[in-house]
Amino acid sequence: MTSRIDRISLLAVPGLAYLAVIYALPLLILLAKSIRTPDGISFAEYAAFFSDDYNMGVLLRTLRVAALTTLLALLIAYPTAFAMNRAKGPMLTVFLVAMVLPMSLGVVVKAFAWSILFRANGFINTSLQWIGLTEKPVRMLFTETALVIGAANVFLPFMVLPIYAVVRQLDQRLPEAAASLGATPFFRFFHVTLPLTLPGVVAGSAFTFSMAISMYVIPSLIVGERQQTLSMLIARSFLYLRNEALGSTISAVLLAIAIIVVVFSSWLARRLEARQ
Amino acid sequence: MTQTDRIFRVLSWVIGLGCVLFLMLPIVITVAASFTSSPVYTLPPPDWSLRWYQSLDRRSGLWDAVVLSLNLALVSTAISLVLGTLASIGVVRGNFRGREWVATFAVSPLMMPGLVVGVALLQFFREIGLRDAYWSLLLGHIVITLPFVMRTLLASMGAFDFSMIDAARTLGLSYPRAIMKVLVPNLAPAYLTSGLFAFLASMDNYPISIFLTDARNKTLPIKMLQYLEEQPDPSLAAMSSGLILLAVIVLLVGSRTVGLNRMIQG
């Protein structure tokens, strides 16, 4: 019997071996190259990267934009998941279509749409002037606010769906039981509802944040070259500057952040699961 | 229900409906902009016309890019469905330590920076002497599609009753035949959902593809961004509307066969 079980484990080998060779190995080589110089292991490239004010500015901007994008997406997604859970019939279909259709659409299409929307003579400016909020067109394209709004729009379904999944399984009787015991709505929210939906929040936030730190097409179309992000620096070092050493170093920094997010969020998810 | 509860409830509906409008906005704008008669993007358009759809004909290399993207998406999804089925059975039914971390690893490419994976693959392929752009792209696109398949199949196989396989084997089917005749049809919704999303992810990928293309082999998203830099007229909106139509078709197929509610669980 044991030998049969072992044989079943072997079925995992082709797929995992593929990812090990064509995904993990190239990433490890990239990391190794970034610290290996002709005279041994050296972190000189990293020291040079982190001591450069411009690079630090780009790193901080990337993290700030990703954090704000995640926060905005979470603020919209959390109440939406509850509304979606109460929706029935055609209303539920509307919600589901609004999630799945944008998810099925490429990022080039959506980023391009936002670059039209944010133009000085674009839809948003025309609407703002029409309702009289502003007289002259507001500069929106090429601003960080526009980038955060566009990015939150693109990643929103990936935030709503994990939260919706846990809200749907939430036992409605728990908050009600708390209410019958005299708990105030705020107390119920922070002590019953929020802890129970936290796994969905963690999953959605981790996914959104890791996509937002590495987005490339969205900032290229919405903010352009003037406000670089880490991904744009990587693309520029490889495709235009042909500076592979710099590109590899930034890639390694971005990779390290992404790995920390993946490992930390899976650890957190498992802890939350164990607690329940 | 107290007053506060009611306020919370109304607020969640307002934000929820706002969210729906927010999500649909770029799609509606793109389609509206594609039917303009003007050579620039003004909304609402001064007049309606199909000229930008007709102009797609004259875009050099557009058709080649569409064919290459469809080819990569179909082949990489098919390979991923096979590899992903085997690997998911191995992880779910196998008996080895660290299975949770193996599952995290298999799904992790979804959360890795695409450009970094692209750079790493470019350097790796150069080192092993792989110069052919099509093969580089295909190998790279399997890294995009496989985690989509693995994520859905791992979840649905976790809930599948494998004693049905044992029953089929008692009735005389070999293990591979039992998988094909019992497991795959039972998990059809999972296969369809993960296959559709994997296909679309490959069709849409930009960051990994950009490092693996050459002058002759350009995928559709790369070609679109190139057009956008060279000549940003509303024909881009017409191309985007074509992709929106593709997404709508996928959605219709998905909702008629597995239902929207199951699709979002993929």
mmCIF file of N, CA, C and O in Angstrom, chain A residues 5 8-9 11-12 16 18 22-23 26 30 33 76 79-80 83 86 91 95 98 100 104-106 109 112-114 117 149 153 156 164 168 185 188 207 210 214 216-217 221 231 238 244 248 258 270, chain B residues 2 4-5 9 12 16-17 19-20 22-23 26 29-30 41 86-87 90 93-96 100-102 104 108-109 111-113 115 119-121 123 126-127 139 142 200 204 206 228 236 251 261 264-265:
data_model
loop_
_atom_site.group_PDB
_atom_site.id
_atom_site.type_symbol
_atom_site.label_atom_id
_atom_site.label_comp_id
_atom_site.label_asym_id
_atom_site.label_seq_id
_atom_site.Cartn_x
_atom_site.Cartn_y
_atom_site.Cartn_z
ATOM 1 N N ILE A 5 1.038 4.623 -2.702
ATOM 2 C CA ILE A 5 0.906 6.034 -2.339
ATOM 3 C C ILE A 5 2.119 6.803 -2.851
ATOM 4 O O ILE A 5 2.005 7.887 -3.394
ATOM 5 N N ILE A 8 1.792 7.579 -6.420
ATOM 6 C CA ILE A 8 0.902 8.712 -6.708
ATOM 7 C C ILE A 8 1.649 10.032 -6.525
ATOM 8 O O ILE A 8 1.501 10.958 -7.318
ATOM 9 N N SER A 9 2.506 10.104 -5.496
ATOM 10 C CA SER A 9 3.286 11.329 -5.298
ATOM 11 C C SER A 9 4.117 11.648 -6.533
ATOM 12 O O SER A 9 4.334 12.808 -6.864
ATOM 13 N N LEU A 11 3.391 11.509 -9.509
ATOM 14 C CA LEU A 11 2.651 12.230 -10.554
ATOM 15 C C LEU A 11 2.934 13.731 -10.491
ATOM 16 O O LEU A 11 2.816 14.437 -11.493
ATOM 17 N N ALA A 12 3.302 14.211 -9.303
ATOM 18 C CA ALA A 12 3.555 15.650 -9.153
ATOM 19 C C ALA A 12 4.882 16.045 -9.786
ATOM 20 O O ALA A 12 5.134 17.225 -9.998
ATOM 21 N N LEU A 16 6.041 19.914 -11.238
ATOM 22 C CA LEU A 16 6.901 20.629 -10.298
ATOM 23 C C LEU A 16 8.314 20.761 -10.849
ATOM 24 O O LEU A 16 8.960 21.795 -10.664
ATOM 25 N N TYR A 18 9.059 21.016 -13.937
ATOM 26 C CA TYR A 18 8.995 22.074 -14.941
ATOM 27 C C TYR A 18 9.159 23.435 -14.276
ATOM 28 O O TYR A 18 9.984 24.250 -14.680
ATOM 29 N N ILE A 22 12.188 25.872 -15.142
ATOM 30 C CA ILE A 22 11.890 27.032 -16.003
ATOM 31 C C ILE A 22 11.371 28.220 -15.201
ATOM 32 O O ILE A 22 10.915 29.200 -15.753
ATOM 33 N N TYR A 23 11.381 28.126 -13.850
ATOM 34 C CA TYR A 23 10.875 29.267 -13.078
ATOM 35 C C TYR A 23 11.779 29.526 -11.867
ATOM 36 O O TYR A 23 12.382 30.595 -11.769
ATOM 37 N N PRO A 26 15.885 29.818 -12.922
ATOM 38 C CA PRO A 26 16.277 31.124 -13.483
ATOM 39 C C PRO A 26 16.234 32.255 -12.466
ATOM 40 O O PRO A 26 17.106 33.114 -12.466
ATOM 41 N N LEU A 30 19.385 34.483 -11.228
ATOM 42 C CA LEU A 30 19.330 35.952 -11.231
ATOM 43 C C LEU A 30 19.795 36.513 -9.884
ATOM 44 O O LEU A 30 20.594 37.459 -9.825
ATOM 45 N N LYS A 33 23.570 35.931 -9.502
ATOM 46 C CA LYS A 33 24.361 36.839 -10.342
ATOM 47 C C LYS A 33 24.472 38.227 -9.738
ATOM 48 O O LYS A 33 25.453 38.920 -9.938
ATOM 49 N N ILE A 76 -13.035 49.760 -0.853
ATOM 50 C CA ILE A 76 -14.175 49.567 -1.752
ATOM 51 C C ILE A 76 -14.669 48.123 -1.662
ATOM 52 O O ILE A 76 -15.861 47.849 -1.646
ATOM 53 N N PRO A 79 -17.020 46.489 1.887
ATOM 54 C CA PRO A 79 -18.492 46.639 1.894
ATOM 55 C C PRO A 79 -19.142 45.971 0.681
ATOM 56 O O PRO A 79 -20.245 45.418 0.800
ATOM 57 N N THR A 80 -18.433 46.001 -0.471
ATOM 58 C CA THR A 80 -18.999 45.395 -1.677
ATOM 59 C C THR A 80 -19.245 43.903 -1.477
ATOM 60 O O THR A 80 -20.265 43.372 -1.909
ATOM 61 N N ALA A 83 -22.474 43.526 0.334
ATOM 62 C CA ALA A 83 -23.621 43.815 -0.530
ATOM 63 C C ALA A 83 -23.849 42.638 -1.482
ATOM 64 O O ALA A 83 -24.983 42.206 -1.699
ATOM 65 N N ARG A 86 -25.647 39.771 -0.001
ATOM 66 C CA ARG A 86 -27.089 39.934 0.188
ATOM 67 C C ARG A 86 -27.834 39.957 -1.137
ATOM 68 O O ARG A 86 -29.051 39.784 -1.161
ATOM 69 N N MET A 91 -29.638 40.983 -9.537
ATOM 70 C CA MET A 91 -28.669 41.868 -8.881
ATOM 71 C C MET A 91 -27.354 41.129 -8.657
ATOM 72 O O MET A 91 -26.265 41.680 -8.874
ATOM 73 N N PHE A 95 -23.443 41.901 -10.127
ATOM 74 C CA PHE A 95 -22.190 41.903 -9.370
ATOM 75 C C PHE A 95 -21.177 40.924 -9.979
ATOM 76 O O PHE A 95 -20.006 41.242 -10.156
ATOM 77 N N ALA A 98 -19.763 42.166 -13.186
ATOM 78 C CA ALA A 98 -18.846 43.288 -12.941
ATOM 79 C C ALA A 98 -17.502 42.815 -12.415
ATOM 80 O O ALA A 98 -16.494 43.506 -12.557
ATOM 81 N N VAL A 100 -16.232 39.393 -13.080
ATOM 82 C CA VAL A 100 -15.590 38.459 -14.002
ATOM 83 C C VAL A 100 -15.191 39.127 -15.317
ATOM 84 O O VAL A 100 -14.126 38.850 -15.855
ATOM 85 N N SER A 104 -11.425 39.167 -16.999
ATOM 86 C CA SER A 104 -11.112 38.456 -18.243
ATOM 87 C C SER A 104 -10.435 39.370 -19.247
ATOM 88 O O SER A 104 -10.150 38.950 -20.357
ATOM 89 N N LEU A 105 -10.231 40.617 -18.859
ATOM 90 C CA LEU A 105 -9.740 41.601 -19.809
ATOM 91 C C LEU A 105 -8.283 41.936 -19.508
ATOM 92 O O LEU A 105 -7.906 42.064 -18.356
ATOM 93 N N GLY A 106 -7.504 42.115 -20.563
ATOM 94 C CA GLY A 106 -6.076 42.359 -20.380
ATOM 95 C C GLY A 106 -5.783 43.707 -19.757
ATOM 96 O O GLY A 106 -6.572 44.644 -19.850
ATOM 97 N N VAL A 109 -5.573 46.784 -22.134
ATOM 98 C CA VAL A 109 -6.859 47.393 -22.484
ATOM 99 C C VAL A 109 -7.340 48.323 -21.377
ATOM 100 O O VAL A 109 -7.743 49.460 -21.616
ATOM 101 N N PHE A 112 -5.081 51.413 -20.853
ATOM 102 C CA PHE A 112 -5.313 52.319 -21.976
ATOM 103 C C PHE A 112 -6.611 53.099 -21.761
ATOM 104 O O PHE A 112 -6.666 54.317 -21.943
ATOM 105 N N ALA A 113 -7.673 52.405 -21.307
ATOM 106 C CA ALA A 113 -8.948 53.073 -21.032
ATOM 107 C C ALA A 113 -8.777 54.159 -19.983
ATOM 108 O O ALA A 113 -9.311 55.260 -20.124
ATOM 109 N N TRP A 114 -7.999 53.864 -18.931
ATOM 110 C CA TRP A 114 -7.801 54.878 -17.882
ATOM 111 C C TRP A 114 -7.002 56.050 -18.401
ATOM 112 O O TRP A 114 -7.217 57.186 -17.976
ATOM 113 N N LEU A 117 -9.488 58.168 -19.953
ATOM 114 C CA LEU A 117 -10.368 58.791 -18.961
ATOM 115 C C LEU A 117 -9.717 59.974 -18.262
ATOM 116 O O LEU A 117 -10.373 60.961 -17.943
ATOM 117 N N ILE A 149 -5.781 55.234 -8.502
ATOM 118 C CA ILE A 149 -7.174 54.949 -8.884
ATOM 119 C C ILE A 149 -7.214 53.899 -9.996
ATOM 120 O O ILE A 149 -7.944 52.906 -9.920
ATOM 121 N N ASN A 153 -8.582 50.018 -9.647
ATOM 122 C CA ASN A 153 -9.639 49.538 -10.541
ATOM 123 C C ASN A 153 -9.257 48.188 -11.146
ATOM 124 O O ASN A 153 -10.056 47.253 -11.193
ATOM 125 N N LEU A 156 -9.159 45.416 -8.305
ATOM 126 C CA LEU A 156 -10.322 45.319 -7.411
ATOM 127 C C LEU A 156 -10.981 43.928 -7.362
ATOM 128 O O LEU A 156 -11.253 43.417 -6.271
ATOM 129 N N TYR A 164 -15.434 38.047 -0.484
ATOM 130 C CA TYR A 164 -16.776 37.506 -0.735
ATOM 131 C C TYR A 164 -16.828 36.022 -0.350
ATOM 132 O O TYR A 164 -17.807 35.568 0.255
ATOM 133 N N ARG A 168 -19.431 34.761 2.491
ATOM 134 C CA ARG A 168 -20.494 33.830 2.143
ATOM 135 C C ARG A 168 -20.588 32.671 3.137
ATOM 136 O O ARG A 168 -21.651 32.122 3.383
ATOM 137 N N PRO A 185 -23.210 47.443 17.730
ATOM 138 C CA PRO A 185 -22.791 47.143 16.360
ATOM 139 C C PRO A 185 -21.276 47.248 16.164
ATOM 140 O O PRO A 185 -20.678 46.415 15.503
ATOM 141 N N ARG A 188 -19.581 44.308 17.807
ATOM 142 C CA ARG A 188 -19.802 43.102 16.999
ATOM 143 C C ARG A 188 -18.889 43.086 15.790
ATOM 144 O O ARG A 188 -18.324 42.074 15.435
ATOM 145 N N PHE A 207 -2.466 39.507 -2.417
ATOM 146 C CA PHE A 207 -2.461 39.370 -3.874
ATOM 147 C C PHE A 207 -2.407 40.747 -4.537
ATOM 148 O O PHE A 207 -1.606 40.981 -5.446
ATOM 149 N N SER A 210 1.061 42.428 -3.980
ATOM 150 C CA SER A 210 2.165 41.861 -4.760
ATOM 151 C C SER A 210 2.008 42.189 -6.240
ATOM 152 O O SER A 210 3.000 42.360 -6.948
ATOM 153 N N SER A 214 4.611 45.247 -8.563
ATOM 154 C CA SER A 214 5.320 44.843 -9.773
ATOM 155 C C SER A 214 4.623 45.289 -11.051
ATOM 156 O O SER A 214 5.037 44.925 -12.133
ATOM 157 N N TYR A 216 3.622 47.162 -14.344
ATOM 158 C CA TYR A 216 4.476 47.873 -15.288
ATOM 159 C C TYR A 216 3.653 48.615 -16.333
ATOM 160 O O TYR A 216 3.855 49.801 -16.587
ATOM 161 N N VAL A 217 2.670 47.925 -16.935
ATOM 162 C CA VAL A 217 1.888 48.532 -18.010
ATOM 163 C C VAL A 217 1.067 49.721 -17.488
ATOM 164 O O VAL A 217 1.002 50.766 -18.132
ATOM 165 N N LEU A 221 1.448 53.698 -18.812
ATOM 166 C CA LEU A 221 0.420 54.415 -19.564
ATOM 167 C C LEU A 221 -0.185 55.572 -18.781
ATOM 168 O O LEU A 221 -0.618 56.546 -19.360
ATOM 169 N N SER A 231 9.494 48.474 -11.441
ATOM 170 C CA SER A 231 9.345 47.704 -12.678
ATOM 171 C C SER A 231 9.773 48.515 -13.890
ATOM 172 O O SER A 231 10.396 47.984 -14.815
ATOM 173 N N PHE A 238 17.107 47.207 -18.853
ATOM 174 C CA PHE A 238 17.366 46.102 -19.783
ATOM 175 C C PHE A 238 17.105 46.495 -21.234
ATOM 176 O O PHE A 238 17.889 46.175 -22.117
ATOM 177 N N GLU A 244 22.745 45.671 -17.607
ATOM 178 C CA GLU A 244 22.199 44.443 -17.023
ATOM 179 C C GLU A 244 22.494 44.327 -15.536
ATOM 180 O O GLU A 244 21.702 43.773 -14.794
ATOM 181 N N SER A 248 19.559 43.688 -12.981
ATOM 182 C CA SER A 248 19.516 42.474 -12.158
ATOM 183 C C SER A 248 19.392 42.830 -10.684
ATOM 184 O O SER A 248 18.671 42.166 -9.939
ATOM 185 N N ALA A 258 8.606 40.629 -3.205
ATOM 186 C CA ALA A 258 7.499 39.740 -3.574
ATOM 187 C C ALA A 258 7.543 38.444 -2.766
ATOM 188 O O ALA A 258 6.506 37.959 -2.303
ATOM 189 N N ARG A 270 -2.183 30.679 7.380
ATOM 190 C CA ARG A 270 -2.200 29.409 8.093
ATOM 191 C C ARG A 270 -2.440 29.610 9.581
ATOM 192 O O ARG A 270 -3.104 28.811 10.235
ATOM 193 N N THR B 2 -30.606 47.475 14.680
ATOM 194 C CA THR B 2 -30.535 48.849 15.199
ATOM 195 C C THR B 2 -30.345 49.843 14.054
ATOM 196 O O THR B 2 -30.136 49.467 12.906
ATOM 197 N N THR B 4 -27.773 51.782 13.628
ATOM 198 C CA THR B 4 -26.411 51.666 13.105
ATOM 199 C C THR B 4 -26.323 50.546 12.070
ATOM 200 O O THR B 4 -25.671 50.677 11.030
ATOM 201 N N ASP B 5 -26.993 49.418 12.362
ATOM 202 C CA ASP B 5 -26.992 48.299 11.412
ATOM 203 C C ASP B 5 -27.565 48.720 10.079
ATOM 204 O O ASP B 5 -27.051 48.370 9.028
ATOM 205 N N ARG B 9 -25.805 48.809 6.435
ATOM 206 C CA ARG B 9 -26.358 48.064 5.317
ATOM 207 C C ARG B 9 -26.524 48.956 4.083
ATOM 208 O O ARG B 9 -26.115 48.593 2.985
ATOM 209 N N SER B 12 -23.182 49.758 2.610
ATOM 210 C CA SER B 12 -22.567 48.670 1.833
ATOM 211 C C SER B 12 -23.205 48.564 0.444
ATOM 212 O O SER B 12 -22.532 48.280 -0.540
ATOM 213 N N GLY B 16 -21.180 49.181 -2.853
ATOM 214 C CA GLY B 16 -21.213 48.032 -3.754
ATOM 215 C C GLY B 16 -21.646 48.418 -5.159
ATOM 216 O O GLY B 16 -21.021 48.010 -6.141
ATOM 217 N N LEU B 17 -22.704 49.233 -5.259
ATOM 218 C CA LEU B 17 -23.157 49.651 -6.589
ATOM 219 C C LEU B 17 -22.153 50.598 -7.231
ATOM 220 O O LEU B 17 -21.890 50.529 -8.438
ATOM 221 N N CYS B 19 -19.017 50.413 -6.780
ATOM 222 C CA CYS B 19 -17.943 49.516 -7.210
ATOM 223 C C CYS B 19 -18.265 48.911 -8.575
ATOM 224 O O CYS B 19 -17.395 48.818 -9.444
ATOM 225 N N VAL B 20 -19.528 48.510 -8.772
ATOM 226 C CA VAL B 20 -19.927 47.945 -10.065
ATOM 227 C C VAL B 20 -19.714 48.975 -11.179
ATOM 228 O O VAL B 20 -19.118 48.669 -12.230
ATOM 229 N N PHE B 22 -17.725 51.603 -11.147
ATOM 230 C CA PHE B 22 -16.287 51.847 -11.246
ATOM 231 C C PHE B 22 -15.617 50.760 -12.096
ATOM 232 O O PHE B 22 -14.788 51.048 -12.963
ATOM 233 N N LEU B 23 -16.026 49.501 -11.871
ATOM 234 C CA LEU B 23 -15.402 48.400 -12.611
ATOM 235 C C LEU B 23 -15.798 48.403 -14.084
ATOM 236 O O LEU B 23 -15.010 48.031 -14.952
ATOM 237 N N PRO B 26 -14.139 51.628 -17.369
ATOM 238 C CA PRO B 26 -13.157 51.575 -18.467
ATOM 239 C C PRO B 26 -13.653 50.791 -19.672
ATOM 240 O O PRO B 26 -13.318 51.133 -20.816
ATOM 241 N N ILE B 29 -16.228 53.002 -21.602
ATOM 242 C CA ILE B 29 -15.522 54.111 -22.263
ATOM 243 C C ILE B 29 -14.778 53.627 -23.502
ATOM 244 O O ILE B 29 -14.812 54.267 -24.557
ATOM 245 N N THR B 30 -14.107 52.480 -23.377
ATOM 246 C CA THR B 30 -13.335 51.967 -24.508
ATOM 247 C C THR B 30 -14.243 51.676 -25.692
ATOM 248 O O THR B 30 -13.948 52.048 -26.830
ATOM 249 N N TYR B 41 -9.508 61.251 -29.150
ATOM 250 C CA TYR B 41 -10.482 60.759 -28.193
ATOM 251 C C TYR B 41 -11.255 61.905 -27.582
ATOM 252 O O TYR B 41 -10.754 62.608 -26.717
ATOM 253 N N LEU B 86 -1.828 16.082 -13.361
ATOM 254 C CA LEU B 86 -0.923 15.110 -12.738
ATOM 255 C C LEU B 86 -0.385 15.656 -11.415
ATOM 256 O O LEU B 86 -0.412 14.979 -10.384
ATOM 257 N N ALA B 87 0.101 16.905 -11.453
ATOM 258 C CA ALA B 87 0.725 17.471 -10.255
ATOM 259 C C ALA B 87 -0.281 17.626 -9.123
ATOM 260 O O ALA B 87 0.036 17.358 -7.964
ATOM 261 N N GLY B 90 -0.923 14.338 -7.541
ATOM 262 C CA GLY B 90 0.253 13.988 -6.738
ATOM 263 C C GLY B 90 0.273 14.721 -5.407
ATOM 264 O O GLY B 90 0.556 14.131 -4.370
ATOM 265 N N ARG B 93 -3.190 13.660 -3.298
ATOM 266 C CA ARG B 93 -3.269 12.253 -2.874
ATOM 267 C C ARG B 93 -1.952 11.703 -2.370
ATOM 268 O O ARG B 93 -1.922 10.660 -1.722
ATOM 269 N N GLY B 94 -0.849 12.343 -2.744
ATOM 270 C CA GLY B 94 0.462 11.838 -2.350
ATOM 271 C C GLY B 94 0.660 11.931 -0.855
ATOM 272 O O GLY B 94 -0.083 12.604 -0.150
ATOM 273 N N ASN B 95 1.681 11.219 -0.392
ATOM 274 C CA ASN B 95 1.921 11.186 1.029
ATOM 275 C C ASN B 95 3.360 11.613 1.276
ATOM 276 O O ASN B 95 4.246 10.795 1.405
ATOM 277 N N PHE B 96 3.594 12.898 1.262
ATOM 278 C CA PHE B 96 4.947 13.371 1.534
ATOM 279 C C PHE B 96 4.863 14.649 2.352
ATOM 280 O O PHE B 96 3.807 15.293 2.416
ATOM 281 N N GLU B 100 1.904 21.425 1.737
ATOM 282 C CA GLU B 100 1.343 22.780 1.698
ATOM 283 C C GLU B 100 2.308 23.755 1.037
ATOM 284 O O GLU B 100 1.913 24.618 0.271
ATOM 285 N N TRP B 101 3.600 23.579 1.347
ATOM 286 C CA TRP B 101 4.576 24.499 0.757
ATOM 287 C C TRP B 101 4.759 24.211 -0.726
ATOM 288 O O TRP B 101 4.994 25.120 -1.515
ATOM 289 N N VAL B 102 4.644 22.930 -1.114
ATOM 290 C CA VAL B 102 4.714 22.588 -2.541
ATOM 291 C C VAL B 102 3.565 23.255 -3.279
ATOM 292 O O VAL B 102 3.737 23.830 -4.358
ATOM 293 N N THR B 104 1.964 26.000 -2.335
ATOM 294 C CA THR B 104 2.262 27.441 -2.386
ATOM 295 C C THR B 104 3.249 27.734 -3.513
ATOM 296 O O THR B 104 3.079 28.692 -4.268
ATOM 297 N N SER B 108 2.746 30.119 -6.722
ATOM 298 C CA SER B 108 3.484 31.371 -6.487
ATOM 299 C C SER B 108 3.781 32.208 -7.733
ATOM 300 O O SER B 108 3.869 33.425 -7.612
ATOM 301 N N PRO B 109 3.940 31.629 -8.951
ATOM 302 C CA PRO B 109 4.204 32.516 -10.095
ATOM 303 C C PRO B 109 3.132 33.582 -10.282
ATOM 304 O O PRO B 109 3.402 34.636 -10.833
ATOM 305 N N MET B 111 2.008 35.473 -8.087
ATOM 306 C CA MET B 111 2.316 36.638 -7.259
ATOM 307 C C MET B 111 3.732 37.160 -7.475
ATOM 308 O O MET B 111 4.142 38.085 -6.798
ATOM 309 N N MET B 112 4.460 36.576 -8.399
ATOM 310 C CA MET B 112 5.824 37.051 -8.650
ATOM 311 C C MET B 112 5.804 38.172 -9.687
ATOM 312 O O MET B 112 4.988 38.154 -10.598
ATOM 313 N N PRO B 113 6.740 39.132 -9.556
ATOM 314 C CA PRO B 113 6.774 40.215 -10.545
ATOM 315 C C PRO B 113 7.061 39.673 -11.941
ATOM 316 O O PRO B 113 8.092 39.036 -12.166
ATOM 317 N N LEU B 115 7.920 41.056 -14.769
ATOM 318 C CA LEU B 115 9.142 41.514 -15.439
ATOM 319 C C LEU B 115 10.363 40.761 -14.945
ATOM 320 O O LEU B 115 11.254 40.435 -15.722
ATOM 321 N N VAL B 119 12.916 38.672 -17.146
ATOM 322 C CA VAL B 119 14.365 38.905 -17.197
ATOM 323 C C VAL B 119 15.114 37.611 -16.891
ATOM 324 O O VAL B 119 16.061 37.237 -17.593
ATOM 325 N N ALA B 120 14.687 36.916 -15.819
ATOM 326 C CA ALA B 120 15.362 35.690 -15.409
ATOM 327 C C ALA B 120 15.304 34.661 -16.538
ATOM 328 O O ALA B 120 16.304 33.996 -16.830
ATOM 329 N N LEU B 121 14.143 34.536 -17.190
ATOM 330 C CA LEU B 121 14.011 33.569 -18.284
ATOM 331 C C LEU B 121 14.902 33.972 -19.458
ATOM 332 O O LEU B 121 15.555 33.120 -20.072
ATOM 333 N N GLN B 123 17.739 35.596 -19.440
ATOM 334 C CA GLN B 123 19.138 35.277 -19.148
ATOM 335 C C GLN B 123 19.364 33.765 -19.164
ATOM 336 O O GLN B 123 20.367 33.278 -19.670
ATOM 337 N N ARG B 126 19.306 32.351 -22.697
ATOM 338 C CA ARG B 126 20.529 32.735 -23.389
ATOM 339 C C ARG B 126 21.670 31.815 -22.959
ATOM 340 O O ARG B 126 22.468 31.379 -23.766
ATOM 341 N N GLU B 127 21.710 31.530 -21.661
ATOM 342 C CA GLU B 127 22.773 30.686 -21.126
ATOM 343 C C GLU B 127 22.717 29.266 -21.690
ATOM 344 O O GLU B 127 23.744 28.680 -22.003
ATOM 345 N N LEU B 139 7.639 28.305 -23.544
ATOM 346 C CA LEU B 139 8.105 27.847 -22.225
ATOM 347 C C LEU B 139 7.731 28.867 -21.156
ATOM 348 O O LEU B 139 7.308 28.497 -20.056
ATOM 349 N N ILE B 142 3.915 28.789 -20.292
ATOM 350 C CA ILE B 142 3.471 27.683 -19.431
ATOM 351 C C ILE B 142 3.642 28.084 -17.958
ATOM 352 O O ILE B 142 2.829 27.723 -17.112
ATOM 353 N N LEU B 200 -6.842 33.305 -20.996
ATOM 354 C CA LEU B 200 -6.880 34.773 -21.041
ATOM 355 C C LEU B 200 -5.610 35.384 -20.458
ATOM 356 O O LEU B 200 -5.103 36.379 -20.970
ATOM 357 N N ASP B 204 -3.131 37.896 -22.535
ATOM 358 C CA ASP B 204 -2.955 39.271 -22.073
ATOM 359 C C ASP B 204 -1.557 39.569 -21.572
ATOM 360 O O ASP B 204 -1.250 40.701 -21.248
ATOM 361 N N TYR B 206 1.944 40.736 -20.772
ATOM 362 C CA TYR B 206 2.921 41.653 -21.342
ATOM 363 C C TYR B 206 4.305 41.488 -20.715
ATOM 364 O O TYR B 206 5.286 41.313 -21.433
ATOM 365 N N LEU B 228 0.491 52.056 -29.666
ATOM 366 C CA LEU B 228 0.118 53.166 -28.803
ATOM 367 C C LEU B 228 1.224 54.214 -28.769
ATOM 368 O O LEU B 228 0.962 55.416 -28.690
ATOM 369 N N LEU B 236 -6.831 51.894 -31.566
ATOM 370 C CA LEU B 236 -6.486 51.130 -30.366
ATOM 371 C C LEU B 236 -7.751 50.769 -29.593
ATOM 372 O O LEU B 236 -7.862 49.669 -29.046
ATOM 373 N N LEU B 251 -17.134 34.828 -21.119
ATOM 374 C CA LEU B 251 -18.052 34.941 -19.989
ATOM 375 C C LEU B 251 -19.368 34.212 -20.265
ATOM 376 O O LEU B 251 -19.901 33.509 -19.409
ATOM 377 N N ASN B 261 -21.222 31.906 -10.686
ATOM 378 C CA ASN B 261 -20.855 31.751 -9.297
ATOM 379 C C ASN B 261 -19.711 30.780 -9.105
ATOM 380 O O ASN B 261 -18.864 30.946 -8.233
ATOM 381 N N ILE B 264 -16.171 32.394 -10.332
ATOM 382 C CA ILE B 264 -15.405 33.267 -9.454
ATOM 383 C C ILE B 264 -14.669 32.472 -8.387
ATOM 384 O O ILE B 264 -13.758 32.986 -7.763
ATOM 385 N N GLN B 265 -15.058 31.223 -8.184
ATOM 386 C CA GLN B 265 -14.307 30.425 -7.214
ATOM 387 C C GLN B 265 -13.006 29.908 -7.809
ATOM 388 O O GLN B 265 -12.156 29.394 -7.113
#
